[in-house]
JSON list of C-alpha atoms in Angstrom, two decimals:
[
{"chain": "N", "resi": 930, "resn": "UNK", "atom": "CA", "xyz": [-1.97, 38.47, 2.56]},
{"chain": "N", "resi": 931, "resn": "UNK", "atom": "CA", "xyz": [-0.96, 41.36, 4.50]},
{"chain": "N", "resi": 932, "resn": "UNK", "atom": "CA", "xyz": [-2.07, 42.47, 7.82]},
{"chain": "N", "resi": 933, "resn": "UNK", "atom": "CA", "xyz": [-4.08, 45.68, 6.55]},
{"chain": "N", "resi": 934, "resn": "UNK", "atom": "CA", "xyz": [-5.49, 43.65, 3.99]},
{"chain": "N", "resi": 935, "resn": "UNK", "atom": "CA", "xyz": [-6.65, 40.86, 6.70]},
{"chain": "N", "resi": 936, "resn": "UNK", "atom": "CA", "xyz": [-8.33, 43.72, 8.55]},
{"chain": "N", "resi": 937, "resn": "UNK", "atom": "CA", "xyz": [-10.21, 45.12, 5.71]},
{"chain": "N", "resi": 938, "resn": "UNK", "atom": "CA", "xyz": [-11.42, 41.59, 4.73]},
{"chain": "N", "resi": 939, "resn": "UNK", "atom": "CA", "xyz": [-12.62, 40.99, 8.05]},
{"chain": "N", "resi": 940, "resn": "UNK", "atom": "CA", "xyz": [-14.41, 44.37, 8.06]},
{"chain": "N", "resi": 941, "resn": "UNK", "atom": "CA", "xyz": [-16.01, 43.62, 4.90]},
{"chain": "N", "resi": 942, "resn": "UNK", "atom": "CA", "xyz": [-17.56, 40.36, 6.12]},
{"chain": "N", "resi": 943, "resn": "UNK", "atom": "CA", "xyz": [-19.26, 42.50, 9.02]},
{"chain": "N", "resi": 944, "resn": "UNK", "atom": "CA", "xyz": [-22.04, 43.57, 7.16]},
{"chain": "N", "resi": 945, "resn": "UNK", "atom": "CA", "xyz": [-23.41, 40.24, 6.10]},
{"chain": "N", "resi": 946, "resn": "UNK", "atom": "CA", "xyz": [-22.62, 38.93, 9.30]},
{"chain": "N", "resi": 947, "resn": "UNK", "atom": "CA", "xyz": [-25.03, 41.67, 11.17]},
{"chain": "N", "resi": 948, "resn": "UNK", "atom": "CA", "xyz": [-27.96, 41.14, 8.66]},
{"chain": "N", "resi": 949, "resn": "UNK", "atom": "CA", "xyz": [-27.76, 37.31, 9.04]},
{"chain": "N", "resi": 950, "resn": "UNK", "atom": "CA", "xyz": [-27.85, 37.54, 12.88]},
{"chain": "N", "resi": 951, "resn": "UNK", "atom": "CA", "xyz": [-30.58, 40.11, 12.87]},
{"chain": "N", "resi": 952, "resn": "UNK", "atom": "CA", "xyz": [-32.58, 38.05, 10.57]},
{"chain": "N", "resi": 953, "resn": "UNK", "atom": "CA", "xyz": [-31.84, 34.66, 12.67]},
{"chain": "N", "resi": 954, "resn": "UNK", "atom": "CA", "xyz": [-33.26, 36.53, 15.82]},
{"chain": "N", "resi": 955, "resn": "UNK", "atom": "CA", "xyz": [-36.50, 37.59, 13.69]},
{"chain": "N", "resi": 956, "resn": "UNK", "atom": "CA", "xyz": [-36.20, 41.20, 14.51]},
{"chain": "N", "resi": 957, "resn": "UNK", "atom": "CA", "xyz": [-36.58, 44.29, 12.22]},
{"chain": "N", "resi": 958, "resn": "UNK", "atom": "CA", "xyz": [-34.14, 47.21, 11.74]},
{"chain": "N", "resi": 959, "resn": "UNK", "atom": "CA", "xyz": [-36.77, 49.44, 13.53]},
{"chain": "N", "resi": 960, "resn": "UNK", "atom": "CA", "xyz": [-36.92, 47.00, 16.63]},
{"chain": "N", "resi": 961, "resn": "UNK", "atom": "CA", "xyz": [-33.11, 47.02, 16.65]},
{"chain": "N", "resi": 962, "resn": "UNK", "atom": "CA", "xyz": [-32.94, 50.65, 16.41]},
{"chain": "N", "resi": 963, "resn": "UNK", "atom": "CA", "xyz": [-35.40, 51.18, 19.41]},
{"chain": "N", "resi": 964, "resn": "UNK", "atom": "CA", "xyz": [-33.25, 48.78, 21.54]},
{"chain": "N", "resi": 965, "resn": "UNK", "atom": "CA", "xyz": [-29.77, 50.17, 20.71]},
{"chain": "N", "resi": 966, "resn": "UNK", "atom": "CA", "xyz": [-30.36, 53.88, 20.26]},
{"chain": "N", "resi": 967, "resn": "UNK", "atom": "CA", "xyz": [-28.75, 53.70, 16.78]},
{"chain": "N", "resi": 968, "resn": "UNK", "atom": "CA", "xyz": [-30.76, 54.92, 14.06]},
{"chain": "N", "resi": 969, "resn": "UNK", "atom": "CA", "xyz": [-32.42, 52.90, 11.53]},
{"chain": "N", "resi": 970, "resn": "UNK", "atom": "CA", "xyz": [-30.54, 54.51, 8.47]},
{"chain": "N", "resi": 971, "resn": "UNK", "atom": "CA", "xyz": [-27.12, 53.80, 10.30]},
{"chain": "N", "resi": 972, "resn": "UNK", "atom": "CA", "xyz": [-28.13, 50.06, 10.81]},
{"chain": "N", "resi": 973, "resn": "UNK", "atom": "CA", "xyz": [-29.10, 49.63, 7.26]},
{"chain": "N", "resi": 974, "resn": "UNK", "atom": "CA", "xyz": [-25.89, 51.19, 6.10]},
{"chain": "N", "resi": 975, "resn": "UNK", "atom": "CA", "xyz": [-24.05, 48.85, 8.31]},
{"chain": "N", "resi": 976, "resn": "UNK", "atom": "CA", "xyz": [-25.79, 46.02, 6.85]},
{"chain": "N", "resi": 977, "resn": "UNK", "atom": "CA", "xyz": [-25.13, 46.99, 3.41]},
{"chain": "N", "resi": 978, "resn": "UNK", "atom": "CA", "xyz": [-21.59, 47.72, 4.03]},
{"chain": "N", "resi": 979, "resn": "UNK", "atom": "CA", "xyz": [-21.86, 51.39, 3.47]},
{"chain": "N", "resi": 980, "resn": "UNK", "atom": "CA", "xyz": [-20.93, 52.52, 6.94]},
{"chain": "N", "resi": 981, "resn": "UNK", "atom": "CA", "xyz": [-17.60, 51.45, 8.70]},
{"chain": "N", "resi": 982, "resn": "UNK", "atom": "CA", "xyz": [-18.30, 49.48, 11.67]},
{"chain": "N", "resi": 983, "resn": "UNK", "atom": "CA", "xyz": [-17.04, 50.73, 15.00]},
{"chain": "N", "resi": 984, "resn": "UNK", "atom": "CA", "xyz": [-16.80, 49.39, 18.58]},
{"chain": "N", "resi": 985, "resn": "UNK", "atom": "CA", "xyz": [-19.20, 51.95, 19.76]},
{"chain": "N", "resi": 986, "resn": "UNK", "atom": "CA", "xyz": [-21.72, 50.71, 16.87]},
{"chain": "N", "resi": 987, "resn": "UNK", "atom": "CA", "xyz": [-20.89, 47.02, 17.44]},
{"chain": "N", "resi": 988, "resn": "UNK", "atom": "CA", "xyz": [-21.00, 46.63, 21.16]},
{"chain": "N", "resi": 989, "resn": "UNK", "atom": "CA", "xyz": [-24.74, 47.56, 21.70]},
{"chain": "N", "resi": 990, "resn": "UNK", "atom": "CA", "xyz": [-25.61, 45.15, 18.71]},
{"chain": "N", "resi": 991, "resn": "UNK", "atom": "CA", "xyz": [-23.52, 42.44, 20.07]},
{"chain": "N", "resi": 992, "resn": "UNK", "atom": "CA", "xyz": [-25.70, 42.94, 23.45]},
{"chain": "N", "resi": 993, "resn": "UNK", "atom": "CA", "xyz": [-28.80, 43.03, 21.77]},
{"chain": "N", "resi": 994, "resn": "UNK", "atom": "CA", "xyz": [-28.28, 39.83, 19.63]},
{"chain": "N", "resi": 995, "resn": "UNK", "atom": "CA", "xyz": [-26.77, 38.10, 22.51]},
{"chain": "N", "resi": 996, "resn": "UNK", "atom": "CA", "xyz": [-23.65, 37.04, 20.59]},
{"chain": "N", "resi": 997, "resn": "UNK", "atom": "CA", "xyz": [-19.86, 37.50, 21.31]},
{"chain": "N", "resi": 998, "resn": "UNK", "atom": "CA", "xyz": [-18.30, 40.70, 19.81]},
{"chain": "N", "resi": 999, "resn": "UNK", "atom": "CA", "xyz": [-15.92, 38.20, 18.15]},
{"chain": "N", "resi": 1000, "resn": "UNK", "atom": "CA", "xyz": [-18.63, 36.56, 16.18]},
{"chain": "N", "resi": 1001, "resn": "UNK", "atom": "CA", "xyz": [-19.84, 39.74, 14.61]},
{"chain": "N", "resi": 1002, "resn": "UNK", "atom": "CA", "xyz": [-16.30, 40.79, 13.55]},
{"chain": "N", "resi": 1003, "resn": "UNK", "atom": "CA", "xyz": [-14.90, 37.22, 12.64]},
{"chain": "N", "resi": 1004, "resn": "UNK", "atom": "CA", "xyz": [-12.10, 37.54, 14.85]},
{"chain": "N", "resi": 1005, "resn": "UNK", "atom": "CA", "xyz": [-9.45, 34.82, 14.49]},
{"chain": "N", "resi": 1006, "resn": "UNK", "atom": "CA", "xyz": [-8.92, 32.13, 17.01]},
{"chain": "N", "resi": 1007, "resn": "UNK", "atom": "CA", "xyz": [-5.11, 32.22, 16.83]},
{"chain": "N", "resi": 1008, "resn": "UNK", "atom": "CA", "xyz": [-3.53, 31.23, 20.14]},
{"chain": "N", "resi": 1009, "resn": "UNK", "atom": "CA", "xyz": [-6.71, 29.66, 21.72]},
{"chain": "N", "resi": 1010, "resn": "UNK", "atom": "CA", "xyz": [-6.57, 25.94, 22.05]},
{"chain": "N", "resi": 1011, "resn": "UNK", "atom": "CA", "xyz": [-10.15, 25.57, 22.94]},
{"chain": "N", "resi": 1012, "resn": "UNK", "atom": "CA", "xyz": [-12.59, 23.99, 20.53]},
{"chain": "N", "resi": 1013, "resn": "UNK", "atom": "CA", "xyz": [-15.19, 26.40, 19.77]},
{"chain": "N", "resi": 1014, "resn": "UNK", "atom": "CA", "xyz": [-18.43, 24.97, 18.83]},
{"chain": "N", "resi": 1015, "resn": "UNK", "atom": "CA", "xyz": [-20.26, 26.63, 15.78]},
{"chain": "N", "resi": 1016, "resn": "UNK", "atom": "CA", "xyz": [-23.86, 27.28, 15.41]},
{"chain": "N", "resi": 1017, "resn": "UNK", "atom": "CA", "xyz": [-25.85, 25.93, 12.47]},
{"chain": "N", "resi": 1018, "resn": "UNK", "atom": "CA", "xyz": [-29.05, 25.96, 10.83]},
{"chain": "N", "resi": 1019, "resn": "UNK", "atom": "CA", "xyz": [-31.69, 23.26, 11.33]},
{"chain": "N", "resi": 1020, "resn": "UNK", "atom": "CA", "xyz": [-35.14, 23.50, 10.05]},
{"chain": "N", "resi": 1021, "resn": "UNK", "atom": "CA", "xyz": [-34.77, 27.35, 10.02]},
{"chain": "N", "resi": 1022, "resn": "UNK", "atom": "CA", "xyz": [-33.60, 27.47, 13.53]},
{"chain": "N", "resi": 1023, "resn": "UNK", "atom": "CA", "xyz": [-30.26, 28.63, 14.85]},
{"chain": "N", "resi": 1024, "resn": "UNK", "atom": "CA", "xyz": [-28.65, 25.42, 16.81]},
{"chain": "N", "resi": 1025, "resn": "UNK", "atom": "CA", "xyz": [-25.41, 25.81, 18.77]},
{"chain": "N", "resi": 1026, "resn": "UNK", "atom": "CA", "xyz": [-24.10, 22.41, 20.14]},
{"chain": "N", "resi": 1027, "resn": "UNK", "atom": "CA", "xyz": [-22.99, 22.69, 23.79]},
{"chain": "N", "resi": 1028, "resn": "UNK", "atom": "CA", "xyz": [-21.53, 19.01, 23.80]},
{"chain": "N", "resi": 1029, "resn": "UNK", "atom": "CA", "xyz": [-18.58, 17.94, 21.94]},
{"chain": "N", "resi": 1030, "resn": "UNK", "atom": "CA", "xyz": [-18.94, 14.18, 21.90]},
{"chain": "N", "resi": 1031, "resn": "UNK", "atom": "CA", "xyz": [-21.42, 11.95, 19.96]},
{"chain": "N", "resi": 1032, "resn": "UNK", "atom": "CA", "xyz": [-23.43, 9.64, 22.08]},
{"chain": "N", "resi": 1033, "resn": "UNK", "atom": "CA", "xyz": [-24.73, 10.19, 25.66]},
{"chain": "N", "resi": 1034, "resn": "UNK", "atom": "CA", "xyz": [-26.90, 13.32, 26.81]},
{"chain": "N", "resi": 1035, "resn": "UNK", "atom": "CA", "xyz": [-26.71, 16.11, 24.41]},
{"chain": "N", "resi": 1036, "resn": "UNK", "atom": "CA", "xyz": [-27.17, 19.75, 25.03]},
{"chain": "N", "resi": 1037, "resn": "UNK", "atom": "CA", "xyz": [-27.99, 22.41, 22.45]},
{"chain": "N", "resi": 1038, "resn": "UNK", "atom": "CA", "xyz": [-28.93, 26.21, 22.71]},
{"chain": "N", "resi": 1039, "resn": "UNK", "atom": "CA", "xyz": [-31.67, 26.74, 20.14]},
{"chain": "N", "resi": 1040, "resn": "UNK", "atom": "CA", "xyz": [-32.86, 30.19, 18.61]},
{"chain": "N", "resi": 1041, "resn": "UNK", "atom": "CA", "xyz": [-36.17, 29.80, 17.45]},
{"chain": "N", "resi": 1042, "resn": "UNK", "atom": "CA", "xyz": [-37.57, 32.70, 14.91]},
{"chain": "N", "resi": 1043, "resn": "UNK", "atom": "CA", "xyz": [-40.57, 34.31, 15.62]},
{"chain": "N", "resi": 1044, "resn": "UNK", "atom": "CA", "xyz": [-42.60, 33.09, 12.27]},
{"chain": "N", "resi": 1045, "resn": "UNK", "atom": "CA", "xyz": [-42.02, 29.14, 13.58]},
{"chain": "N", "resi": 1046, "resn": "UNK", "atom": "CA", "xyz": [-45.62, 28.98, 15.06]},
{"chain": "N", "resi": 1047, "resn": "UNK", "atom": "CA", "xyz": [-47.05, 26.07, 13.07]},
{"chain": "N", "resi": 1048, "resn": "UNK", "atom": "CA", "xyz": [-46.95, 22.87, 15.28]},
{"chain": "N", "resi": 1049, "resn": "UNK", "atom": "CA", "xyz": [-45.37, 19.56, 13.79]},
{"chain": "N", "resi": 1050, "resn": "UNK", "atom": "CA", "xyz": [-45.76, 16.98, 16.67]},
{"chain": "N", "resi": 1051, "resn": "UNK", "atom": "CA", "xyz": [-43.30, 14.17, 16.25]},
{"chain": "N", "resi": 1052, "resn": "UNK", "atom": "CA", "xyz": [-42.37, 11.13, 18.43]},
{"chain": "N", "resi": 1053, "resn": "UNK", "atom": "CA", "xyz": [-39.28, 9.32, 19.13]},
{"chain": "N", "resi": 1054, "resn": "UNK", "atom": "CA", "xyz": [-37.39, 7.26, 21.73]},
{"chain": "N", "resi": 1055, "resn": "UNK", "atom": "CA", "xyz": [-35.67, 9.32, 24.31]},
{"chain": "N", "resi": 1056, "resn": "UNK", "atom": "CA", "xyz": [-36.34, 12.02, 27.00]},
{"chain": "N", "resi": 1057, "resn": "UNK", "atom": "CA", "xyz": [-35.84, 15.74, 26.74]},
{"chain": "N", "resi": 1058, "resn": "UNK", "atom": "CA", "xyz": [-35.59, 18.61, 29.12]},
{"chain": "N", "resi": 1059, "resn": "UNK", "atom": "CA", "xyz": [-36.17, 22.16, 27.94]},
{"chain": "N", "resi": 1060, "resn": "UNK", "atom": "CA", "xyz": [-35.29, 25.54, 29.56]},
{"chain": "N", "resi": 1061, "resn": "UNK", "atom": "CA", "xyz": [-36.31, 28.92, 28.11]},
{"chain": "N", "resi": 1062, "resn": "UNK", "atom": "CA", "xyz": [-33.67, 31.35, 28.48]},
{"chain": "N", "resi": 1063, "resn": "UNK", "atom": "CA", "xyz": [-35.34, 34.45, 26.88]},
{"chain": "N", "resi": 1064, "resn": "UNK", "atom": "CA", "xyz": [-38.64, 35.02, 24.87]},
{"chain": "N", "resi": 1065, "resn": "UNK", "atom": "CA", "xyz": [-41.62, 32.92, 25.10]},
{"chain": "N", "resi": 1066, "resn": "UNK", "atom": "CA", "xyz": [-41.99, 29.54, 23.89]},
{"chain": "N", "resi": 1067, "resn": "UNK", "atom": "CA", "xyz": [-44.95, 27.24, 22.94]},
{"chain": "N", "resi": 1068, "resn": "UNK", "atom": "CA", "xyz": [-44.94, 23.64, 23.71]},
{"chain": "N", "resi": 1069, "resn": "UNK", "atom": "CA", "xyz": [-47.53, 21.00, 22.45]},
{"chain": "N", "resi": 1070, "resn": "UNK", "atom": "CA", "xyz": [-47.09, 17.86, 24.26]},
{"chain": "N", "resi": 1071, "resn": "UNK", "atom": "CA", "xyz": [-49.58, 15.28, 23.42]},
{"chain": "N", "resi": 1072, "resn": "UNK", "atom": "CA", "xyz": [-53.24, 16.90, 24.13]},
{"chain": "N", "resi": 1073, "resn": "UNK", "atom": "CA", "xyz": [-51.46, 19.73, 26.00]},
{"chain": "N", "resi": 1074, "resn": "UNK", "atom": "CA", "xyz": [-50.64, 23.06, 24.52]},
{"chain": "N", "resi": 1075, "resn": "UNK", "atom": "CA", "xyz": [-48.58, 25.05, 26.86]},
{"chain": "N", "resi": 1076, "resn": "UNK", "atom": "CA", "xyz": [-46.68, 28.61, 26.95]},
{"chain": "N", "resi": 1077, "resn": "UNK", "atom": "CA", "xyz": [-43.44, 28.52, 28.88]},
{"chain": "N", "resi": 1078, "resn": "UNK", "atom": "CA", "xyz": [-41.89, 32.07, 29.90]},
{"chain": "N", "resi": 1079, "resn": "UNK", "atom": "CA", "xyz": [-38.27, 32.86, 30.23]},
{"chain": "N", "resi": 1080, "resn": "UNK", "atom": "CA", "xyz": [-37.04, 30.99, 33.34]},
{"chain": "N", "resi": 1081, "resn": "UNK", "atom": "CA", "xyz": [-39.54, 27.97, 33.03]},
{"chain": "N", "resi": 1082, "resn": "UNK", "atom": "CA", "xyz": [-38.69, 24.52, 32.25]},
{"chain": "N", "resi": 1083, "resn": "UNK", "atom": "CA", "xyz": [-40.33, 21.36, 30.82]},
{"chain": "N", "resi": 1084, "resn": "UNK", "atom": "CA", "xyz": [-39.32, 17.66, 30.80]},
{"chain": "N", "resi": 1085, "resn": "UNK", "atom": "CA", "xyz": [-41.06, 14.80, 29.07]},
{"chain": "N", "resi": 1086, "resn": "UNK", "atom": "CA", "xyz": [-40.58, 11.29, 27.35]},
{"chain": "N", "resi": 1087, "resn": "UNK", "atom": "CA", "xyz": [-40.17, 11.97, 23.60]},
{"chain": "N", "resi": 1088, "resn": "UNK", "atom": "CA", "xyz": [-42.37, 8.89, 22.84]},
{"chain": "N", "resi": 1089, "resn": "UNK", "atom": "CA", "xyz": [-45.17, 11.40, 23.44]},
{"chain": "N", "resi": 1090, "resn": "UNK", "atom": "CA", "xyz": [-45.95, 13.40, 20.13]},
{"chain": "N", "resi": 1091, "resn": "UNK", "atom": "CA", "xyz": [-44.52, 16.78, 21.08]},
{"chain": "N", "resi": 1092, "resn": "UNK", "atom": "CA", "xyz": [-43.59, 20.04, 19.23]},
{"chain": "N", "resi": 1093, "resn": "UNK", "atom": "CA", "xyz": [-41.91, 23.36, 20.55]},
{"chain": "N", "resi": 1094, "resn": "UNK", "atom": "CA", "xyz": [-41.69, 26.67, 18.74]},
{"chain": "N", "resi": 1095, "resn": "UNK", "atom": "CA", "xyz": [-42.56, 30.36, 18.75]},
{"chain": "N", "resi": 1096, "resn": "UNK", "atom": "CA", "xyz": [-45.61, 31.92, 20.37]},
{"chain": "N", "resi": 1097, "resn": "UNK", "atom": "CA", "xyz": [-45.68, 34.42, 17.47]},
{"chain": "N", "resi": 1098, "resn": "UNK", "atom": "CA", "xyz": [-44.70, 37.34, 19.77]},
{"chain": "N", "resi": 1099, "resn": "UNK", "atom": "CA", "xyz": [-41.17, 37.33, 19.09]},
{"chain": "N", "resi": 1100, "resn": "UNK", "atom": "CA", "xyz": [-37.91, 34.84, 18.92]},
{"chain": "N", "resi": 1101, "resn": "UNK", "atom": "CA", "xyz": [-37.23, 32.66, 21.72]},
{"chain": "N", "resi": 1102, "resn": "UNK", "atom": "CA", "xyz": [-33.76, 31.17, 23.08]},
{"chain": "N", "resi": 1103, "resn": "UNK", "atom": "CA", "xyz": [-34.21, 27.71, 24.61]},
{"chain": "N", "resi": 1104, "resn": "UNK", "atom": "CA", "xyz": [-31.85, 25.46, 26.27]},
{"chain": "N", "resi": 1105, "resn": "UNK", "atom": "CA", "xyz": [-32.46, 21.72, 25.13]},
{"chain": "N", "resi": 1106, "resn": "UNK", "atom": "CA", "xyz": [-30.95, 18.63, 26.86]},
{"chain": "N", "resi": 1107, "resn": "UNK", "atom": "CA", "xyz": [-31.94, 15.27, 25.20]},
{"chain": "N", "resi": 1108, "resn": "UNK", "atom": "CA", "xyz": [-30.95, 11.64, 26.27]},
{"chain": "N", "resi": 1109, "resn": "UNK", "atom": "CA", "xyz": [-31.46, 8.27, 24.66]},
{"chain": "N", "resi": 1110, "resn": "UNK", "atom": "CA", "xyz": [-33.32, 5.78, 26.49]},
{"chain": "N", "resi": 1111, "resn": "UNK", "atom": "CA", "xyz": [-31.41, 5.01, 29.63]},
{"chain": "N", "resi": 1112, "resn": "UNK", "atom": "CA", "xyz": [-29.49, 8.20, 29.42]},
{"chain": "N", "resi": 1113, "resn": "UNK", "atom": "CA", "xyz": [-32.04, 10.53, 31.16]},
{"chain": "N", "resi": 1114, "resn": "UNK", "atom": "CA", "xyz": [-30.60, 13.27, 32.98]},
{"chain": "N", "resi": 1115, "resn": "UNK", "atom": "CA", "xyz": [-30.41, 12.80, 36.73]},
{"chain": "N", "resi": 1116, "resn": "UNK", "atom": "CA", "xyz": [-32.15, 15.52, 38.87]},
{"chain": "N", "resi": 1117, "resn": "UNK", "atom": "CA", "xyz": [-30.83, 15.61, 42.41]},
{"chain": "N", "resi": 1118, "resn": "UNK", "atom": "CA", "xyz": [-33.82, 17.89, 43.62]},
{"chain": "N", "resi": 1119, "resn": "UNK", "atom": "CA", "xyz": [-37.08, 18.83, 41.82]},
{"chain": "N", "resi": 1120, "resn": "UNK", "atom": "CA", "xyz": [-40.61, 20.49, 42.75]},
{"chain": "N", "resi": 1121, "resn": "UNK", "atom": "CA", "xyz": [-43.69, 20.57, 40.78]},
{"chain": "N", "resi": 1122, "resn": "UNK", "atom": "CA", "xyz": [-46.55, 23.11, 40.95]},
{"chain": "N", "resi": 1123, "resn": "UNK", "atom": "CA", "xyz": [-49.53, 21.85, 42.77]},
{"chain": "N", "resi": 1124, "resn": "UNK", "atom": "CA", "xyz": [-52.24, 20.16, 40.73]},
{"chain": "N", "resi": 1125, "resn": "UNK", "atom": "CA", "xyz": [-49.62, 19.40, 38.05]},
{"chain": "N", "resi": 1126, "resn": "UNK", "atom": "CA", "xyz": [-49.96, 15.97, 36.96]},
{"chain": "N", "resi": 1127, "resn": "UNK", "atom": "CA", "xyz": [-49.50, 13.28, 34.23]},
{"chain": "N", "resi": 1128, "resn": "UNK", "atom": "CA", "xyz": [-46.00, 11.91, 33.04]},
{"chain": "N", "resi": 1129, "resn": "UNK", "atom": "CA", "xyz": [-43.88, 14.72, 32.21]},
{"chain": "N", "resi": 1130, "resn": "UNK", "atom": "CA", "xyz": [-44.78, 18.32, 31.66]},
{"chain": "N", "resi": 1131, "resn": "UNK", "atom": "CA", "xyz": [-43.58, 21.88, 32.83]},
{"chain": "N", "resi": 1132, "resn": "UNK", "atom": "CA", "xyz": [-41.88, 22.13, 35.92]}
]
């Protein structure tokens, strides 16, 4: 395949990538238009391959969707020896692994869509630490029903029935660190709100 053909193929793939990323974020064309200043009709034509993508259009979209520009245009990783971990879909959520090796403490960045609001608590061995990067997250932890804002965190023993998802207000991005028994993350310093009791909870 010649270089012009390679570029043309890459540009053809931008349209479905834009739509997929927007749907993963749980936002509408109208909402994206308001955030970027790009008209809804232009965004629609981009997603249907009827408008040629340009840097002027893709940069604000990459910022709103919080993804690298390379992910939108499918730039090749030629010459880069680093291993790039790829996101995957798990139970309707976008999960990006942040650790490369199985076993030990594992970390993920999780994008929770706005429609995942129905609690499905489960329990298993281990310990989990959650930190809300953007949006608002609902956390059901045993009998407690909490809402965590961006910048707030919670840690808990996963033997306690638990579930976390969207509050319904919009998507949320969450950092999750999970360890099996005996692999709990070591915290050098911590503080708790006055009156916060119980084993685990929001910090």
